[in-house]
Amino acid sequence: MTTRFFWYELRTTHTAAAQAFYATVLGLDAPAPSEDACLRLEGHLLGNISTLPERAAVQGAPPHWVGHLAVEDLEDSTATWTARGAQRLGPSRRGAHGGEVVFLRDPFGSVIGLTSGSTAETPPGLVWHELHTEDQRRASSTYAEHGGWQLTTSFSLGAELGSYQMFSWRADRLNVGGVVSSVRLPNVHPHWLFYFQVNDLELALSEVTAHGGYVHGTPREMPDGSRIVACEDPQRAAFGLKMSPGTTPSLSQ
């Protein structure tokens, strides 16, 4: 089974404020503010918002998005990851999507969730998955080996950042994300950064800042002509925005 991200969980310190921000800026729909409220984007289930676990907060973890990978056998996949150096973060629990989930810190420091029994596809509004790691080569090969992913093409980000290794889990080999080295970025911790599709990048960025969020740097142009940029919500959870080539800007997202 080829694994893929299919569910995205925002762990935050203020669920109501986070729901309001993402609803306004990206159009994520959710019921009235509540614990484990499910999120929809253009009618598709995308994930949920939950309170940042107390243990994580005490250890200094900031609000963050966690991606859930669909796996065939939860315990077998967990054992495989831990044998390669991943750290299991507590017992399994029932996720907002209804399946059992185990959270891990991968061998390179990023947190992921593993969920078995799901046949859901990656929601269409979540279009790019970017791993920031201090060991790009090993991280790329480990995820490719355990997930059945294909390492496709790479391109240079310059002398300071090195190469950007793209990957795919799709049968048509269409790229779904990339792996980038954070060795020379001391303020960037290992993490997965998830990008939402927008029709008008400049408008979306102005909405982010107007509603208390943050934009990191300027948009980067990818080899296919798309443009991406990293942001943070008002609680400082990181997320990304991506505008595809040929997209016609509109007055609303």
mmCIF file of C-alpha atoms in Angstrom:
data_model
loop_
_atom_site.group_PDB
_atom_site.id
_atom_site.type_symbol
_atom_site.label_atom_id
_atom_site.label_comp_id
_atom_site.label_asym_id
_atom_site.label_seq_id
_atom_site.Cartn_x
_atom_site.Cartn_y
_atom_site.Cartn_z
ATOM 1 C CA MET A 1 0.000 0.000 0.000
ATOM 2 C CA THR A 2 1.297 3.448 -0.924
ATOM 3 C CA THR A 3 0.835 5.775 2.024
ATOM 4 C CA ARG A 4 -0.316 9.351 1.595
ATOM 5 C CA PHE A 5 -1.398 12.238 3.746
ATOM 6 C CA PHE A 6 -5.188 12.325 3.913
ATOM 7 C CA TRP A 7 -6.037 14.227 7.127
ATOM 8 C CA TYR A 8 -4.613 17.413 8.607
ATOM 9 C CA GLU A 9 -4.999 18.252 12.291
ATOM 10 C CA LEU A 10 -4.388 21.729 13.646
ATOM 11 C CA ARG A 11 -3.281 21.635 17.275
ATOM 12 C CA THR A 12 -3.628 25.104 18.687
ATOM 13 C CA THR A 13 -3.927 27.148 21.870
ATOM 14 C CA HIS A 14 -7.129 28.925 20.811
ATOM 15 C CA THR A 15 -9.481 26.776 18.754
ATOM 16 C CA ALA A 16 -12.201 29.401 18.279
ATOM 17 C CA ALA A 17 -9.770 32.060 17.055
ATOM 18 C CA ALA A 18 -8.066 29.567 14.746
ATOM 19 C CA GLN A 19 -11.394 28.487 13.255
ATOM 20 C CA ALA A 20 -12.317 32.111 12.588
ATOM 21 C CA PHE A 21 -8.953 32.857 10.951
ATOM 22 C CA TYR A 22 -8.965 29.902 8.558
ATOM 23 C CA ALA A 23 -12.633 30.404 7.709
ATOM 24 C CA THR A 24 -11.998 34.029 6.768
ATOM 25 C CA VAL A 25 -8.659 33.625 5.008
ATOM 26 C CA LEU A 26 -9.049 30.226 3.303
ATOM 27 C CA GLY A 27 -12.742 29.445 3.446
ATOM 28 C CA LEU A 28 -12.400 26.410 5.723
ATOM 29 C CA ASP A 29 -15.844 25.469 6.998
ATOM 30 C CA ALA A 30 -16.369 24.175 10.518
ATOM 31 C CA PRO A 31 -19.314 23.861 12.900
ATOM 32 C CA ALA A 32 -19.564 26.090 15.947
ATOM 33 C CA PRO A 33 -16.225 26.254 17.823
ATOM 34 C CA SER A 34 -15.667 22.967 19.627
ATOM 35 C CA GLU A 35 -12.961 20.466 20.471
ATOM 36 C CA ASP A 36 -12.077 18.253 17.500
ATOM 37 C CA ALA A 37 -14.269 20.265 15.133
ATOM 38 C CA CYS A 38 -13.919 18.838 11.621
ATOM 39 C CA LEU A 39 -12.854 21.126 8.790
ATOM 40 C CA ARG A 40 -14.131 21.140 5.220
ATOM 41 C CA LEU A 41 -12.737 22.941 2.215
ATOM 42 C CA GLU A 42 -15.070 23.331 -0.766
ATOM 43 C CA GLY A 43 -17.193 20.501 0.601
ATOM 44 C CA HIS A 44 -14.312 18.050 1.114
ATOM 45 C CA LEU A 45 -13.308 16.831 4.577
ATOM 46 C CA LEU A 46 -9.809 18.123 5.251
ATOM 47 C CA GLY A 47 -9.076 17.585 8.936
ATOM 48 C CA ASN A 48 -9.865 18.958 12.378
ATOM 49 C CA ILE A 49 -8.878 21.519 14.976
ATOM 50 C CA SER A 50 -7.936 20.360 18.467
ATOM 51 C CA THR A 51 -6.377 21.869 21.572
ATOM 52 C CA LEU A 52 -2.591 21.607 21.740
ATOM 53 C CA PRO A 53 -1.903 18.742 24.187
ATOM 54 C CA GLU A 54 -0.785 19.951 27.609
ATOM 55 C CA ARG A 55 2.299 17.745 27.523
ATOM 56 C CA ALA A 56 3.380 19.249 24.202
ATOM 57 C CA ALA A 57 2.750 22.785 25.453
ATOM 58 C CA VAL A 58 4.799 22.173 28.612
ATOM 59 C CA GLN A 59 7.675 20.926 26.465
ATOM 60 C CA GLY A 60 7.577 24.142 24.452
ATOM 61 C CA ALA A 61 5.831 22.912 21.308
ATOM 62 C CA PRO A 62 4.111 25.732 19.413
ATOM 63 C CA PRO A 63 0.720 25.342 17.733
ATOM 64 C CA HIS A 64 1.173 23.256 14.585
ATOM 65 C CA TRP A 65 -0.472 21.237 11.836
ATOM 66 C CA VAL A 66 0.023 17.449 11.954
ATOM 67 C CA GLY A 67 -0.492 15.361 8.841
ATOM 68 C CA HIS A 68 -2.011 11.876 9.152
ATOM 69 C CA LEU A 69 -0.650 9.174 6.849
ATOM 70 C CA ALA A 70 -2.996 6.373 5.779
ATOM 71 C CA VAL A 71 -1.312 2.994 6.410
ATOM 72 C CA GLU A 72 -2.456 -0.592 5.908
ATOM 73 C CA ASP A 73 -1.544 -1.963 9.347
ATOM 74 C CA LEU A 74 -1.173 0.527 12.198
ATOM 75 C CA GLU A 75 0.901 -1.552 14.606
ATOM 76 C CA ASP A 76 3.126 -2.955 11.864
ATOM 77 C CA SER A 77 3.782 0.502 10.430
ATOM 78 C CA THR A 78 4.435 1.908 13.903
ATOM 79 C CA ALA A 79 6.934 -0.883 14.610
ATOM 80 C CA THR A 80 8.664 -0.265 11.280
ATOM 81 C CA TRP A 81 9.037 3.442 11.973
ATOM 82 C CA THR A 82 10.247 2.987 15.552
ATOM 83 C CA ALA A 83 12.785 0.389 14.409
ATOM 84 C CA ARG A 84 14.261 3.087 12.181
ATOM 85 C CA GLY A 85 14.525 5.573 15.044
ATOM 86 C CA ALA A 86 11.092 7.193 15.288
ATOM 87 C CA GLN A 87 9.678 7.936 18.757
ATOM 88 C CA ARG A 88 6.136 6.877 19.594
ATOM 89 C CA LEU A 89 4.261 9.713 21.303
ATOM 90 C CA GLY A 90 1.843 7.885 23.563
ATOM 91 C CA PRO A 91 -0.773 5.173 22.998
ATOM 92 C CA SER A 92 -3.090 5.018 20.015
ATOM 93 C CA ARG A 93 -6.325 6.983 20.209
ATOM 94 C CA ARG A 94 -9.483 7.497 18.205
ATOM 95 C CA GLY A 95 -9.029 10.355 15.766
ATOM 96 C CA ALA A 96 -11.660 12.865 14.685
ATOM 97 C CA HIS A 97 -11.820 10.968 11.370
ATOM 98 C CA GLY A 98 -13.034 7.875 13.234
ATOM 99 C CA GLY A 99 -9.904 5.751 12.844
ATOM 100 C CA GLU A 100 -7.193 4.764 15.290
ATOM 101 C CA VAL A 101 -4.150 7.017 15.144
ATOM 102 C CA VAL A 102 -0.621 6.805 16.534
ATOM 103 C CA PHE A 103 1.526 9.913 16.678
ATOM 104 C CA LEU A 104 5.254 9.630 16.063
ATOM 105 C CA ARG A 105 8.259 11.882 15.998
ATOM 106 C CA ASP A 106 10.025 10.625 12.891
ATOM 107 C CA PRO A 107 13.770 9.811 13.011
ATOM 108 C CA PHE A 108 14.515 13.356 11.875
ATOM 109 C CA GLY A 109 12.333 15.249 14.360
ATOM 110 C CA SER A 110 9.045 15.903 12.532
ATOM 111 C CA VAL A 111 5.714 14.838 14.049
ATOM 112 C CA ILE A 112 3.339 12.701 11.962
ATOM 113 C CA GLY A 113 0.221 10.643 12.586
ATOM 114 C CA LEU A 114 -0.333 7.093 11.310
ATOM 115 C CA THR A 115 -3.893 5.897 10.706
ATOM 116 C CA SER A 116 -5.016 2.493 9.431
ATOM 117 C CA GLY A 117 -8.127 1.536 7.554
ATOM 118 C CA SER A 118 -8.618 4.764 5.619
ATOM 119 C CA THR A 119 -9.191 4.740 1.878
ATOM 120 C CA ALA A 120 -9.683 8.506 1.707
ATOM 121 C CA GLU A 121 -7.717 10.439 -0.867
ATOM 122 C CA THR A 122 -5.724 13.583 -0.190
ATOM 123 C CA PRO A 123 -8.292 16.432 -0.154
ATOM 124 C CA PRO A 124 -8.010 18.557 -3.317
ATOM 125 C CA GLY A 125 -7.520 21.882 -1.530
ATOM 126 C CA LEU A 126 -4.341 20.707 0.226
ATOM 127 C CA VAL A 127 -1.906 20.658 -2.674
ATOM 128 C CA TRP A 128 1.702 20.554 -1.455
ATOM 129 C CA HIS A 129 3.572 18.787 1.346
ATOM 130 C CA GLU A 130 7.010 20.099 2.299
ATOM 131 C CA LEU A 131 9.341 18.407 4.772
ATOM 132 C CA HIS A 132 11.959 20.571 6.486
ATOM 133 C CA THR A 133 14.737 18.395 7.867
ATOM 134 C CA GLU A 134 18.400 18.493 8.834
ATOM 135 C CA ASP A 135 19.080 15.255 6.937
ATOM 136 C CA GLN A 136 17.481 15.674 3.542
ATOM 137 C CA ARG A 137 19.003 12.605 1.918
ATOM 138 C CA ARG A 138 18.073 10.124 4.651
ATOM 139 C CA ALA A 139 14.647 11.643 5.239
ATOM 140 C CA SER A 140 13.822 11.480 1.534
ATOM 141 C CA SER A 141 14.880 7.851 1.227
ATOM 142 C CA THR A 142 13.154 6.810 4.479
ATOM 143 C CA TYR A 143 9.771 8.220 3.500
ATOM 144 C CA ALA A 144 10.168 6.818 -0.013
ATOM 145 C CA GLU A 145 10.962 3.359 1.379
ATOM 146 C CA HIS A 146 8.242 3.225 4.051
ATOM 147 C CA GLY A 147 5.570 5.042 2.093
ATOM 148 C CA GLY A 148 6.149 3.691 -1.386
ATOM 149 C CA TRP A 149 6.790 7.224 -2.608
ATOM 150 C CA GLN A 150 8.726 8.051 -5.757
ATOM 151 C CA LEU A 151 11.585 10.533 -5.566
ATOM 152 C CA THR A 152 11.124 12.435 -8.809
ATOM 153 C CA THR A 153 13.114 15.531 -9.726
ATOM 154 C CA SER A 154 15.161 18.066 -7.805
ATOM 155 C CA PHE A 155 16.284 21.622 -8.375
ATOM 156 C CA SER A 156 18.697 24.026 -6.699
ATOM 157 C CA LEU A 157 17.677 26.589 -4.094
ATOM 158 C CA GLY A 158 21.140 28.145 -4.192
ATOM 159 C CA ALA A 159 24.393 27.561 -2.352
ATOM 160 C CA GLU A 160 22.946 28.219 1.110
ATOM 161 C CA LEU A 161 19.938 25.887 0.994
ATOM 162 C CA GLY A 162 21.090 23.272 -1.510
ATOM 163 C CA SER A 163 18.675 21.123 -3.494
ATOM 164 C CA TYR A 164 14.907 20.731 -3.285
ATOM 165 C CA GLN A 165 13.950 17.067 -3.699
ATOM 166 C CA MET A 166 10.413 16.537 -4.997
ATOM 167 C CA PHE A 167 8.365 13.365 -4.548
ATOM 168 C CA SER A 168 5.087 11.744 -5.552
ATOM 169 C CA TRP A 169 2.764 9.055 -4.243
ATOM 170 C CA ARG A 170 0.510 9.268 -7.299
ATOM 171 C CA ALA A 171 0.352 6.677 -10.066
ATOM 172 C CA ASP A 172 0.905 9.421 -12.659
ATOM 173 C CA ARG A 173 4.037 10.631 -10.791
ATOM 174 C CA LEU A 174 2.652 14.146 -10.457
ATOM 175 C CA ASN A 175 4.640 15.844 -7.716
ATOM 176 C CA VAL A 176 2.836 16.317 -4.411
ATOM 177 C CA GLY A 177 5.627 17.776 -2.288
ATOM 178 C CA GLY A 178 9.295 18.268 -1.616
ATOM 179 C CA VAL A 179 12.056 17.823 0.958
ATOM 180 C CA VAL A 180 14.343 20.716 1.838
ATOM 181 C CA SER A 181 17.382 20.947 4.118
ATOM 182 C CA SER A 182 17.141 23.191 7.178
ATOM 183 C CA VAL A 183 20.773 22.683 8.244
ATOM 184 C CA ARG A 184 21.625 26.322 7.536
ATOM 185 C CA LEU A 185 18.348 27.649 8.908
ATOM 186 C CA PRO A 186 18.890 27.616 12.700
ATOM 187 C CA ASN A 187 15.440 29.027 13.488
ATOM 188 C CA VAL A 188 13.588 26.381 11.457
ATOM 189 C CA HIS A 189 12.848 23.173 13.371
ATOM 190 C CA PRO A 190 12.109 19.853 11.608
ATOM 191 C CA HIS A 191 8.476 19.826 10.494
ATOM 192 C CA TRP A 192 6.016 19.143 7.708
ATOM 193 C CA LEU A 193 4.608 22.287 6.091
ATOM 194 C CA PHE A 194 1.268 21.905 4.297
ATOM 195 C CA TYR A 195 0.202 24.242 1.485
ATOM 196 C CA PHE A 196 -3.330 25.320 0.605
ATOM 197 C CA GLN A 197 -4.317 26.167 -2.962
ATOM 198 C CA VAL A 198 -5.357 29.792 -3.587
ATOM 199 C CA ASN A 199 -6.546 31.552 -6.737
ATOM 200 C CA ASP A 200 -4.916 34.899 -5.976
ATOM 201 C CA LEU A 201 -1.716 34.713 -3.944
ATOM 202 C CA GLU A 202 -1.318 38.447 -3.327
ATOM 203 C CA LEU A 203 -4.904 38.750 -2.131
ATOM 204 C CA ALA A 204 -4.524 35.719 0.131
ATOM 205 C CA LEU A 205 -1.317 37.094 1.660
ATOM 206 C CA SER A 206 -2.982 40.420 2.370
ATOM 207 C CA GLU A 207 -5.821 38.539 4.079
ATOM 208 C CA VAL A 208 -3.322 36.612 6.213
ATOM 209 C CA THR A 209 -1.698 39.777 7.566
ATOM 210 C CA ALA A 210 -4.983 41.687 7.846
ATOM 211 C CA HIS A 211 -6.334 39.016 10.190
ATOM 212 C CA GLY A 212 -3.308 38.723 12.453
ATOM 213 C CA GLY A 213 -1.189 36.168 10.610
ATOM 214 C CA TYR A 214 2.396 36.378 9.375
ATOM 215 C CA VAL A 215 4.058 35.942 5.988
ATOM 216 C CA HIS A 216 7.633 34.648 5.775
ATOM 217 C CA GLY A 217 9.613 36.236 2.973
ATOM 218 C CA THR A 218 8.482 36.496 -0.609
ATOM 219 C CA PRO A 219 6.863 33.841 -2.832
ATOM 220 C CA ARG A 220 9.177 31.265 -4.402
ATOM 221 C CA GLU A 221 8.605 30.227 -7.996
ATOM 222 C CA MET A 222 8.673 26.480 -8.571
ATOM 223 C CA PRO A 223 9.868 24.736 -11.767
ATOM 224 C CA ASP A 224 6.279 24.270 -12.976
ATOM 225 C CA GLY A 225 5.570 27.988 -12.641
ATOM 226 C CA SER A 226 3.552 27.754 -9.433
ATOM 227 C CA ARG A 227 4.341 30.119 -6.572
ATOM 228 C CA ILE A 228 4.518 29.168 -2.913
ATOM 229 C CA VAL A 229 5.067 31.017 0.346
ATOM 230 C CA ALA A 230 5.157 30.046 4.024
ATOM 231 C CA CYS A 231 2.892 31.754 6.566
ATOM 232 C CA GLU A 232 1.831 31.520 10.205
ATOM 233 C CA ASP A 233 -1.609 31.943 11.718
ATOM 234 C CA PRO A 234 -2.149 34.293 14.714
ATOM 235 C CA GLN A 235 -1.290 31.472 17.147
ATOM 236 C CA ARG A 236 1.971 30.885 15.166
ATOM 237 C CA ALA A 237 1.058 27.569 13.530
ATOM 238 C CA ALA A 238 2.878 27.352 10.194
ATOM 239 C CA PHE A 239 1.074 26.714 6.915
ATOM 240 C CA GLY A 240 1.720 27.483 3.260
ATOM 241 C CA LEU A 241 -0.092 28.997 0.293
ATOM 242 C CA LYS A 242 0.332 27.873 -3.312
ATOM 243 C CA MET A 243 -0.906 29.427 -6.540
ATOM 244 C CA SER A 244 -0.785 27.238 -9.630
ATOM 245 C CA PRO A 245 0.477 28.538 -12.992
ATOM 246 C CA GLY A 246 -2.197 29.931 -15.236
ATOM 247 C CA THR A 247 -4.589 30.582 -12.348
ATOM 248 C CA THR A 248 -6.737 33.642 -12.936
ATOM 249 C CA PRO A 249 -6.945 35.805 -9.796
ATOM 250 C CA SER A 250 -10.448 36.407 -8.510
ATOM 251 C CA LEU A 251 -11.950 38.890 -6.095
ATOM 252 C CA SER A 252 -12.500 36.215 -3.443
ATOM 253 C CA GLN A 253 -10.889 32.928 -2.427
#
